[in-house]
mmCIF file of C-alpha atoms in Angstrom:
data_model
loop_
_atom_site.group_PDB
_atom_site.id
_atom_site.type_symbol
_atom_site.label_atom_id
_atom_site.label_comp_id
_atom_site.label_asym_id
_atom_site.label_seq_id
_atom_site.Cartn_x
_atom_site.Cartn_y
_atom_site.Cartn_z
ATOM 1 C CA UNK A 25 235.613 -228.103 -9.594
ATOM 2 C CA UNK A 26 233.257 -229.617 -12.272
ATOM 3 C CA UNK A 27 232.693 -227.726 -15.447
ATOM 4 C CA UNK A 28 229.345 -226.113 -15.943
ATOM 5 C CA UNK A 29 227.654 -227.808 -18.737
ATOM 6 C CA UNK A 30 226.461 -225.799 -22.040
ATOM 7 C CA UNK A 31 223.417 -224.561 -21.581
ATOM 8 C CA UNK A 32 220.321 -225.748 -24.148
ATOM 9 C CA UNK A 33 219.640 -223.196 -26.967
ATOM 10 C CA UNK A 34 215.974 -222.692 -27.275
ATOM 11 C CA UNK A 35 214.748 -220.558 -30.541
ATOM 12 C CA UNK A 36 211.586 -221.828 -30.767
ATOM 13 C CA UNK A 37 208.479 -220.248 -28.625
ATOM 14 C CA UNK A 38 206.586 -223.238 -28.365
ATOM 15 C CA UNK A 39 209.498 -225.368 -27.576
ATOM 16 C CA UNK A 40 210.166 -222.990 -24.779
ATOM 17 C CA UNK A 41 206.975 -223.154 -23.029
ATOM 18 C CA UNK A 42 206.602 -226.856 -23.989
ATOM 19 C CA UNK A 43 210.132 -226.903 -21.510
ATOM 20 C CA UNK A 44 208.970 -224.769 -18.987
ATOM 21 C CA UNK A 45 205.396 -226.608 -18.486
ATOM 22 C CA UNK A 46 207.923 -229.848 -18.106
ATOM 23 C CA UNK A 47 209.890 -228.822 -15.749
ATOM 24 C CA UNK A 48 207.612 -227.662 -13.861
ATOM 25 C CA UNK A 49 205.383 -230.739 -13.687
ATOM 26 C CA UNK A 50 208.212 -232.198 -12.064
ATOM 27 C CA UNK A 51 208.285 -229.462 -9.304
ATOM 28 C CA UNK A 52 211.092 -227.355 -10.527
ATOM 29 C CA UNK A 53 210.603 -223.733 -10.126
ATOM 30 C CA UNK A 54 212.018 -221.609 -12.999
ATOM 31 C CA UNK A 55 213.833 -218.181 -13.201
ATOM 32 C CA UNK A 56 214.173 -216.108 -15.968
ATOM 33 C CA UNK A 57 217.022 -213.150 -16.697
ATOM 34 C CA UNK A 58 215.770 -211.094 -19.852
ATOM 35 C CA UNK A 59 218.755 -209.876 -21.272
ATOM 36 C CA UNK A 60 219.580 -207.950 -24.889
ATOM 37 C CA UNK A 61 222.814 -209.985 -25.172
ATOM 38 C CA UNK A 62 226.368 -208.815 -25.157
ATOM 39 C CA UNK A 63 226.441 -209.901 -21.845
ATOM 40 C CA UNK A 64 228.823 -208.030 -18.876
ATOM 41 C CA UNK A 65 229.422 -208.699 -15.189
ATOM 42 C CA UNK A 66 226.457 -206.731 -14.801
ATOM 43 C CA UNK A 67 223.997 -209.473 -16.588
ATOM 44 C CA UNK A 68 226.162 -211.912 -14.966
ATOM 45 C CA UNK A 69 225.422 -210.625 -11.414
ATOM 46 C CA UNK A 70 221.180 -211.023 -12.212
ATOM 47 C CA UNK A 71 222.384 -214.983 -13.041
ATOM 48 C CA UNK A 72 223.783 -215.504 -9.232
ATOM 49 C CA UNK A 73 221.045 -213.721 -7.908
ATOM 50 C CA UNK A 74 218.684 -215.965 -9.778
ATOM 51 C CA UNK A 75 220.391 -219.407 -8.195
ATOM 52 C CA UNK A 76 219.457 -217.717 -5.310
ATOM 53 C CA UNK A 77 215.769 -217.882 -5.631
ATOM 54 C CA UNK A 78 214.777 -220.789 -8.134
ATOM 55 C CA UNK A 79 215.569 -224.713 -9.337
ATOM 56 C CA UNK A 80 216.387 -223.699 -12.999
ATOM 57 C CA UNK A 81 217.497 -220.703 -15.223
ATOM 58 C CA UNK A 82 216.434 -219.447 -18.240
ATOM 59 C CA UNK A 83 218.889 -216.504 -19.785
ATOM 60 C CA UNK A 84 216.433 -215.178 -22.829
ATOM 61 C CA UNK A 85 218.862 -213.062 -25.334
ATOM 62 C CA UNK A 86 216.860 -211.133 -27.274
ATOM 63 C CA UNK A 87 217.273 -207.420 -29.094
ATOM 64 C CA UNK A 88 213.704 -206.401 -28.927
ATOM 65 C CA UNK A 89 212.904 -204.155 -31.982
ATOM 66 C CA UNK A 90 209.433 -203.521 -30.104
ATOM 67 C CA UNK A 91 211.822 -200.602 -27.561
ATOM 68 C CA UNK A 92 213.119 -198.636 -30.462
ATOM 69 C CA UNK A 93 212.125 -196.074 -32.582
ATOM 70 C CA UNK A 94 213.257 -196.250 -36.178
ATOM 71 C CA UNK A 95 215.714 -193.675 -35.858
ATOM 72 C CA UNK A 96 217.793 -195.279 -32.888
ATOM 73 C CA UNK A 97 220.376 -197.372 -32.443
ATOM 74 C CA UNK A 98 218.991 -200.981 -32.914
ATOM 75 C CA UNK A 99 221.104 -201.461 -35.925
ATOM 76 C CA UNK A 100 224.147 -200.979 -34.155
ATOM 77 C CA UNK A 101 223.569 -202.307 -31.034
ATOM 78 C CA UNK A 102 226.625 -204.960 -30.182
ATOM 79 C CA UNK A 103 226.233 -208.661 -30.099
ATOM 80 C CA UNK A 104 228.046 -211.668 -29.475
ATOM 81 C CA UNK A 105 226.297 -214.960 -29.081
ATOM 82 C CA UNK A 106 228.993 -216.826 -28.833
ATOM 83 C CA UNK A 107 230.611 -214.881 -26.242
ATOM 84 C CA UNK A 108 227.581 -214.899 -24.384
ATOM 85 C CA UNK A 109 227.578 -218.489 -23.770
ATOM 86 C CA UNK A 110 230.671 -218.564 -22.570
ATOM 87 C CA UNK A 111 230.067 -216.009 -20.006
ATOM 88 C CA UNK A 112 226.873 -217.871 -19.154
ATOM 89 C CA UNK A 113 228.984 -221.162 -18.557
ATOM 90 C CA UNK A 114 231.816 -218.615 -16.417
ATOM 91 C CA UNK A 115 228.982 -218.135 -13.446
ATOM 92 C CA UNK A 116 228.637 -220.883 -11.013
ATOM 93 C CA UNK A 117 225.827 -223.236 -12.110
ATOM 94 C CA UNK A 118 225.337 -221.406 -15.834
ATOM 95 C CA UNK A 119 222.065 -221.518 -17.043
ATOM 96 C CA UNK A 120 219.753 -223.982 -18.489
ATOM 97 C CA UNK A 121 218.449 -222.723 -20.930
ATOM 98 C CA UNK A 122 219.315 -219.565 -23.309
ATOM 99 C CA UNK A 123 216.192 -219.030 -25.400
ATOM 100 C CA UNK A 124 217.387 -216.887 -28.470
ATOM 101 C CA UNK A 125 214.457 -216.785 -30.604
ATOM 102 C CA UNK A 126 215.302 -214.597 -34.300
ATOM 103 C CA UNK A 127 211.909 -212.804 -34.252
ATOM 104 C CA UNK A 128 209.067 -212.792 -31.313
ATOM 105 C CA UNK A 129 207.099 -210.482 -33.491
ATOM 106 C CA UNK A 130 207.032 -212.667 -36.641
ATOM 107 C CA UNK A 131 203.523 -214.127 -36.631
ATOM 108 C CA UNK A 132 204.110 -215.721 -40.687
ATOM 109 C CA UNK A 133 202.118 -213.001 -41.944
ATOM 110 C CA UNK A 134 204.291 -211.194 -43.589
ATOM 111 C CA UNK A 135 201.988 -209.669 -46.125
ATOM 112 C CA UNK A 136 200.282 -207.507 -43.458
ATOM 113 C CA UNK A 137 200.832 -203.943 -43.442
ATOM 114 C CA UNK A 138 200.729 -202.207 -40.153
ATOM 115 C CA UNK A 139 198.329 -199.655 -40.400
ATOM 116 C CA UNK A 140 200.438 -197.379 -38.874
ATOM 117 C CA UNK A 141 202.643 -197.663 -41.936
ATOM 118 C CA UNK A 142 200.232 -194.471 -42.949
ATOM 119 C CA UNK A 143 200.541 -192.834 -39.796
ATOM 120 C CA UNK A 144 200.217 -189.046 -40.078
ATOM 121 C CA UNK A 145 203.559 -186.482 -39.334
ATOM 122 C CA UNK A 146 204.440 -186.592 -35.484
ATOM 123 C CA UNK A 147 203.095 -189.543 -34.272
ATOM 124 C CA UNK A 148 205.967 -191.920 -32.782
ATOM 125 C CA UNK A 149 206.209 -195.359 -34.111
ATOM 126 C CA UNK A 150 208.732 -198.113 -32.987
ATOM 127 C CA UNK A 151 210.546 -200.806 -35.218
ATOM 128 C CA UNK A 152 208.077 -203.078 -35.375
ATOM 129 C CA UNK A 153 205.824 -200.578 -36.821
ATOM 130 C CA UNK A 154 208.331 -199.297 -39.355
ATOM 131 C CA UNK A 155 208.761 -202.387 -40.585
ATOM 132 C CA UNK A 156 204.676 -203.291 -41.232
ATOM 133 C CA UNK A 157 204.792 -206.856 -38.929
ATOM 134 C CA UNK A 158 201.194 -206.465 -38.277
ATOM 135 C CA UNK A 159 201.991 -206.635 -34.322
ATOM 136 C CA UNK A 160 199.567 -203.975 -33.108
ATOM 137 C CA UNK A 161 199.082 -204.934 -29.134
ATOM 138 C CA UNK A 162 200.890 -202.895 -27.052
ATOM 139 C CA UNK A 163 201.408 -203.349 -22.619
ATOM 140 C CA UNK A 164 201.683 -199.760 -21.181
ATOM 141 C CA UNK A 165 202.209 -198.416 -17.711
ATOM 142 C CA UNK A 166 200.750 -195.133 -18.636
ATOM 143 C CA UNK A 167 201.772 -192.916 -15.594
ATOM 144 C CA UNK A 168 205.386 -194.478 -14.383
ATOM 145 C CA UNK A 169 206.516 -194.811 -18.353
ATOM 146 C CA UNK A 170 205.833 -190.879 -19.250
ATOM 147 C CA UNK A 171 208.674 -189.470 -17.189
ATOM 148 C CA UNK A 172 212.455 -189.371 -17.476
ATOM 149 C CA UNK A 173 213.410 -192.270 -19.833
ATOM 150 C CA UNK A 174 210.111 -191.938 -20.987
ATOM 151 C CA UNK A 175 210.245 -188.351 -22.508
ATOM 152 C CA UNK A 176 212.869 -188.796 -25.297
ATOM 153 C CA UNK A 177 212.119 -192.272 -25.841
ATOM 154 C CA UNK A 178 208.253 -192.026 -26.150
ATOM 155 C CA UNK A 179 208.322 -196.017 -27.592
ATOM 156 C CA UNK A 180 211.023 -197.465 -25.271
ATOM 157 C CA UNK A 181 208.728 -199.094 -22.554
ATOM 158 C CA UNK A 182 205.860 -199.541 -24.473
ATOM 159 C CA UNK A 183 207.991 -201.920 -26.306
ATOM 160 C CA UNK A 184 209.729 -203.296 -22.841
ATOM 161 C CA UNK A 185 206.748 -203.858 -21.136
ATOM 162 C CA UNK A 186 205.438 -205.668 -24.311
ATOM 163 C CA UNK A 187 208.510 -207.750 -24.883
ATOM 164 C CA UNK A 188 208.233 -208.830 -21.175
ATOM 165 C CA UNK A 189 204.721 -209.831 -21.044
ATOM 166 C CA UNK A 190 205.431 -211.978 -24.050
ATOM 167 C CA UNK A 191 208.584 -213.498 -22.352
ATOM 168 C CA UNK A 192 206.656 -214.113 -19.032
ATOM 169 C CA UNK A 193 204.045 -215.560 -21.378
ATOM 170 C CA UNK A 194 206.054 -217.963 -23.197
ATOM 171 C CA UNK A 195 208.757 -218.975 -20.470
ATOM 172 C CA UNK A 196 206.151 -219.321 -17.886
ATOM 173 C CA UNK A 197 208.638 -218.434 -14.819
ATOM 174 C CA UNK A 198 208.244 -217.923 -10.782
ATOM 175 C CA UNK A 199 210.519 -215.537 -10.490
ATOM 176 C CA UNK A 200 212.077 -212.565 -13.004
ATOM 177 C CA UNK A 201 215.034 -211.023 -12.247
ATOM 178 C CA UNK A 202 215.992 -207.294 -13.505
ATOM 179 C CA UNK A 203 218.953 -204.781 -12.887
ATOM 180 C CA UNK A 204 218.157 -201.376 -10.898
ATOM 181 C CA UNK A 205 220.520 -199.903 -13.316
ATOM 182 C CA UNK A 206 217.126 -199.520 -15.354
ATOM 183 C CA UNK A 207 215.532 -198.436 -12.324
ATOM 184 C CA UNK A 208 212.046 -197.040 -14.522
ATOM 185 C CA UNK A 209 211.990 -200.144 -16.173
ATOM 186 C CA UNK A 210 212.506 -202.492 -12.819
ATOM 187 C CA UNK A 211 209.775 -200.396 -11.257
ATOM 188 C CA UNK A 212 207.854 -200.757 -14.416
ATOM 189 C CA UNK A 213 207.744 -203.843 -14.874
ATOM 190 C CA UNK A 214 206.655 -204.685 -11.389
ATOM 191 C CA UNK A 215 203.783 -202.376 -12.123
ATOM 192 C CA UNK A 216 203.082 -204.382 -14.805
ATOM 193 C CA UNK A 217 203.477 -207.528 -12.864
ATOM 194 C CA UNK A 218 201.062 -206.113 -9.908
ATOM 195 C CA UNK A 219 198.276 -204.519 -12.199
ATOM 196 C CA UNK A 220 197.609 -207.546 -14.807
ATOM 197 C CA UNK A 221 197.977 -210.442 -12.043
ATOM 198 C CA UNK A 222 201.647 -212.031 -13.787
ATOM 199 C CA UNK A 223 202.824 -214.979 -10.976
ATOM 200 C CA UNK A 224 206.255 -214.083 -11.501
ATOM 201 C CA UNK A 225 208.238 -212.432 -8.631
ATOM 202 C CA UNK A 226 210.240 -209.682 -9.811
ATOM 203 C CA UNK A 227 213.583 -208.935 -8.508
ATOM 204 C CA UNK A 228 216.084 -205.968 -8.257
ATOM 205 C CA UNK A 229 219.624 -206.667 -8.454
ATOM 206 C CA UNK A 230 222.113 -203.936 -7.556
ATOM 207 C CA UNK A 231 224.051 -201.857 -9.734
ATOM 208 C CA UNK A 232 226.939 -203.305 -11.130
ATOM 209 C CA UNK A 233 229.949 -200.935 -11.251
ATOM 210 C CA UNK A 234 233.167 -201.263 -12.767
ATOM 211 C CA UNK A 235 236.803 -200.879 -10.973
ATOM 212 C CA UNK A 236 236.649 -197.255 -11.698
ATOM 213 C CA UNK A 237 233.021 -196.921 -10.835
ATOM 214 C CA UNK A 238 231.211 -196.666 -13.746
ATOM 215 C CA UNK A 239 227.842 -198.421 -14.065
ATOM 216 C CA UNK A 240 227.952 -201.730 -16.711
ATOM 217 C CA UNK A 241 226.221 -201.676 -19.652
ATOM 218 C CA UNK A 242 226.606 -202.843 -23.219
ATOM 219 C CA UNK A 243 226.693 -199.438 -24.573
ATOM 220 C CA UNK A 244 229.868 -198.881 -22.812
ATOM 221 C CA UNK A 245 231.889 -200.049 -25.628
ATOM 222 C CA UNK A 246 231.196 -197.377 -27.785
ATOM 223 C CA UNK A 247 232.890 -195.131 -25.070
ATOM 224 C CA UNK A 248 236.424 -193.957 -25.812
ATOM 225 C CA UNK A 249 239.010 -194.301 -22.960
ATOM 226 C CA UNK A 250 238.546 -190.304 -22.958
ATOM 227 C CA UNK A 251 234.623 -190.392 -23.215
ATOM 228 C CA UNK A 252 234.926 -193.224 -20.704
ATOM 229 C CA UNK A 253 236.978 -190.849 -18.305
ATOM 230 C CA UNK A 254 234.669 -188.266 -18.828
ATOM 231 C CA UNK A 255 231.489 -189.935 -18.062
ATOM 232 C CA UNK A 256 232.870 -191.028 -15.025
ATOM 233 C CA UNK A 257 231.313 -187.596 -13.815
ATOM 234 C CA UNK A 258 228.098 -189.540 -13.586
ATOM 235 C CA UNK A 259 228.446 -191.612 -10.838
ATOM 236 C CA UNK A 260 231.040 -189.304 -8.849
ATOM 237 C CA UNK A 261 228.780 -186.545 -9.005
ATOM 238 C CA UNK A 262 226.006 -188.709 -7.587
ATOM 239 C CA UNK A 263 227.853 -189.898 -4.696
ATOM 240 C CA UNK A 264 228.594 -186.604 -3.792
ATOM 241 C CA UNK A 265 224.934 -185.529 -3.880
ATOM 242 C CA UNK A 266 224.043 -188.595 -1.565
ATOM 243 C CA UNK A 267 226.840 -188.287 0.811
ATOM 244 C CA UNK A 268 225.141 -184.208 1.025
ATOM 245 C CA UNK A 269 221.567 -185.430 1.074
ATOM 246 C CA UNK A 270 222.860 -187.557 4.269
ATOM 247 C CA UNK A 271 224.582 -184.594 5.867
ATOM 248 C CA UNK A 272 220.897 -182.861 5.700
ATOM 249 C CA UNK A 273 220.871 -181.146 2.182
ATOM 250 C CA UNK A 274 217.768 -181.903 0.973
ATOM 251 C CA UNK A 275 217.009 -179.257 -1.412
ATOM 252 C CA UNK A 276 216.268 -181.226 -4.328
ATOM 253 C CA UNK A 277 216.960 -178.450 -6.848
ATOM 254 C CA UNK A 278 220.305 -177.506 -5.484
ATOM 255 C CA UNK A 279 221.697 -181.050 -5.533
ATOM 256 C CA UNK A 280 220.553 -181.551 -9.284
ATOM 257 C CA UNK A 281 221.619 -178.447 -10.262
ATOM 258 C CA UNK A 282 224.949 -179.858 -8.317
ATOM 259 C CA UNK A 283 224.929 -183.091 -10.606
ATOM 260 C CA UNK A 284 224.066 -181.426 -13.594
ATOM 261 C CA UNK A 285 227.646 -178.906 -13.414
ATOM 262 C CA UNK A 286 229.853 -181.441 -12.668
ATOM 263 C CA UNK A 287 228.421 -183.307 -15.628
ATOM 264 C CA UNK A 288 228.361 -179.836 -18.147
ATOM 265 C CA UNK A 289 231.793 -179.594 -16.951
ATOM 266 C CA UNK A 290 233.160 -182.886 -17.800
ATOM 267 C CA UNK A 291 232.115 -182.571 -21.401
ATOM 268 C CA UNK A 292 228.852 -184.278 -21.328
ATOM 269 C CA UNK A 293 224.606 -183.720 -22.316
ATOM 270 C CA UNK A 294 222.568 -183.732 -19.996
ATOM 271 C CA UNK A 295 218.959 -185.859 -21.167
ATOM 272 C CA UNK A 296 217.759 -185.444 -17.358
ATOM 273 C CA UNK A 297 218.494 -185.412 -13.883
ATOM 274 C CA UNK A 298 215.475 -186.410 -11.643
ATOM 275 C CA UNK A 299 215.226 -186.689 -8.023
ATOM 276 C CA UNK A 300 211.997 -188.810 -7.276
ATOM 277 C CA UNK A 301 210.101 -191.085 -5.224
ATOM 278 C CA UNK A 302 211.270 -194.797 -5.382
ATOM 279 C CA UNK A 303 207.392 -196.278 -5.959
ATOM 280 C CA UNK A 304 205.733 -193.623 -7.959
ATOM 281 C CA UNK A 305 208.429 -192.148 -9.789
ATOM 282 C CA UNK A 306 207.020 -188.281 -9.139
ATOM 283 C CA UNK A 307 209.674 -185.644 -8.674
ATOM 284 C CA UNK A 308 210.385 -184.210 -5.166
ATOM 285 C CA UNK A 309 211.119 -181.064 -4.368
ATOM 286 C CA UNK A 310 212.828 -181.767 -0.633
ATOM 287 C CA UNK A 311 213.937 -185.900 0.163
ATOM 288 C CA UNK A 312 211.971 -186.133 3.257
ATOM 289 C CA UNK A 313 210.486 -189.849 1.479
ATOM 290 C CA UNK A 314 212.899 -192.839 -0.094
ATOM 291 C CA UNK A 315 214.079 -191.142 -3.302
ATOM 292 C CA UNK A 316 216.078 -192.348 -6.113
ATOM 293 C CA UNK A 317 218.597 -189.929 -7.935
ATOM 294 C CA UNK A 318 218.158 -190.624 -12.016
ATOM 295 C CA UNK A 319 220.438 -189.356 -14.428
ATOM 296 C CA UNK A 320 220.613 -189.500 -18.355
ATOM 297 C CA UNK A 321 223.277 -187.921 -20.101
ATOM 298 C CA UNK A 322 225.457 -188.563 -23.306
ATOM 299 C CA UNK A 323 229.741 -188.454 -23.705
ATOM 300 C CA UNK A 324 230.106 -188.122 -27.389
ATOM 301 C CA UNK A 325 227.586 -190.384 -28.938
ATOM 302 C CA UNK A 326 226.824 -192.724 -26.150
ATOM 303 C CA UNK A 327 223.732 -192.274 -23.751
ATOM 304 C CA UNK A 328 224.061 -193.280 -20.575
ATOM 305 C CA UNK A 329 221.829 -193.597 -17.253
ATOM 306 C CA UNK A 330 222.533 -194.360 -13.825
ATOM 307 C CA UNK A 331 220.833 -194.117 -10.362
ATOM 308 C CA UNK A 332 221.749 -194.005 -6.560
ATOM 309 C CA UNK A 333 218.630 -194.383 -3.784
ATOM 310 C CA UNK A 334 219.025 -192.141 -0.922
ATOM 311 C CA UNK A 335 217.292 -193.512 2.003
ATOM 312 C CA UNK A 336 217.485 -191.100 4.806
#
């Protein structure tokens, strides 16, 4: 078996697009997995999926200041490039590019001062703002974003929807592909894709669980092997409320109420737990449509989120 060549590091934006525009002139199609780095099976899993649909792949790792607020996590979220590329070159066929840029909001003004820099007490400002960059354009999918991830993260897909547009806009792909473990954001995004005319096909890849059934994510490493036992709660207690849902409870208030014990009971903080309609993301009260099960909740000081779709 031949080894999978290193993939090109791109940093640059124009030197991406410049890339892009030549591949495609010579009829390559291009697909594109956003990713925040510290890569898992999980990211690995949007890679294949992505062979399956396009010529050539483009793995963008990129911690996007735009999705937090100044009081979370960015700081300590984990990263390791190097790692990253190796895990890359570990999937059949790798990737051709990884474009790692250092700053997508750094326009070389940096004597600017965000206005909001002087915002008044309350109003919600993400890192970018904090940190006076002068980026003031902002994407939103006003209804889908205000629910569920939306509500104690007020900035988080403001600054996801923005950080896509501009990696649609500078990688120029024909296909995006995005984990349903973020099933708001997949379902954002595609909003996003549909409303503003973007000629990118998005993609949802399946959640990614590991042996023991928890749902991947980089966050997962903060977990301690008793936090990590714990939160295991999440994703048993949603099974059990599908496998109910599919014997004909379809009370949606008894089944979160259901979810939510088990999780209380295991030690963990519940953020939410949302049964609602796969498209518009509006709670049900009974599943007689396609519904998705959402849950946010935290084991010590990791939050987590996971979903199951119940399709009766």
């Amino acid at each position: 078996m031949a080894a999978v060549k290193a993939p090109e590091i791109i940093t640059d934006k124009a030197q991406m697009r410049q890339w892009s525009r030549s591949m495609r002139a010579q009829g390559k199609s291009i697909g594109l997995v956003p990713t925040m780095g510290y890569l898992h099976e999980g990211h690995l899993s949007l890679i294949r999926e992505a062979h399956k649909h396009t010529h050539l792949i483009v793995v963008s790792v990129y911690v996007n200041p735009g999705q937090f607020s100044p009081n979370e996590d960015l700081s300590t979220y984990p990263s390791d490039f190097d790692g990253d590329i190796k895990k890359i070159m570990s999937v059949p066929g790798g990737a051709d590019v990884v474009f790692h840029p250092h700053n997508l909001y750094d326009y070389g003004e940096s004597g600017v001062e965000n206005e909001m820099k002087r915002e008044k007490d309350g109003v919600i400002m993400s890192c970018v703002e904090d940190r006076g960059m002068g980026h003031e354009t902002w994407v939103r999918v006003d209804r889908l974003e205000k629910g569920m991830c939306g509500k104690s993260r007020p900035v988080f897909f403001r600054g996801v929807a923005t950080v896509v547009s501009k990696l649609f806009n500078i990688v120029e792909p024909d296909v995006a592909v995005f984990g349903k473990k973020d099933y708001q954001q997949w379902r954002i995004i595609r909003r996003m894709v549909r409303d503003l005319d973007f000629a990118v096909t998005v993609i949802g890849s399946e959640i990614v669980r590991g042996d023991d059934g928890l749902a991947m994510s980089s966050r997962n490493v903060h977990l301690s092997p008793n936090e990590r036992e714990k939160a295991l709660s999440i994703s048993k207690s949603l099974s059990k409320a599908k496998y109910a849902a599919e014997k004909g409870q379809i009370n949606c208030t008894e089944l979160r109420n259901s979810v939510i014990q088990a999780i209380h009971e295991a030690g963990g903080r519940v953020d939410y737990a949302e049964i609602v309609d796969q498209e518009s993301l509006e709670a049900v009260e009974e599943i007689n449509v396609h519904v998705v099960f959402c849950i946010a909740a935290w084991f010590g000081k990791v939050r987590l989120i996971d979903n199951m779709e119940i399709n009766l």
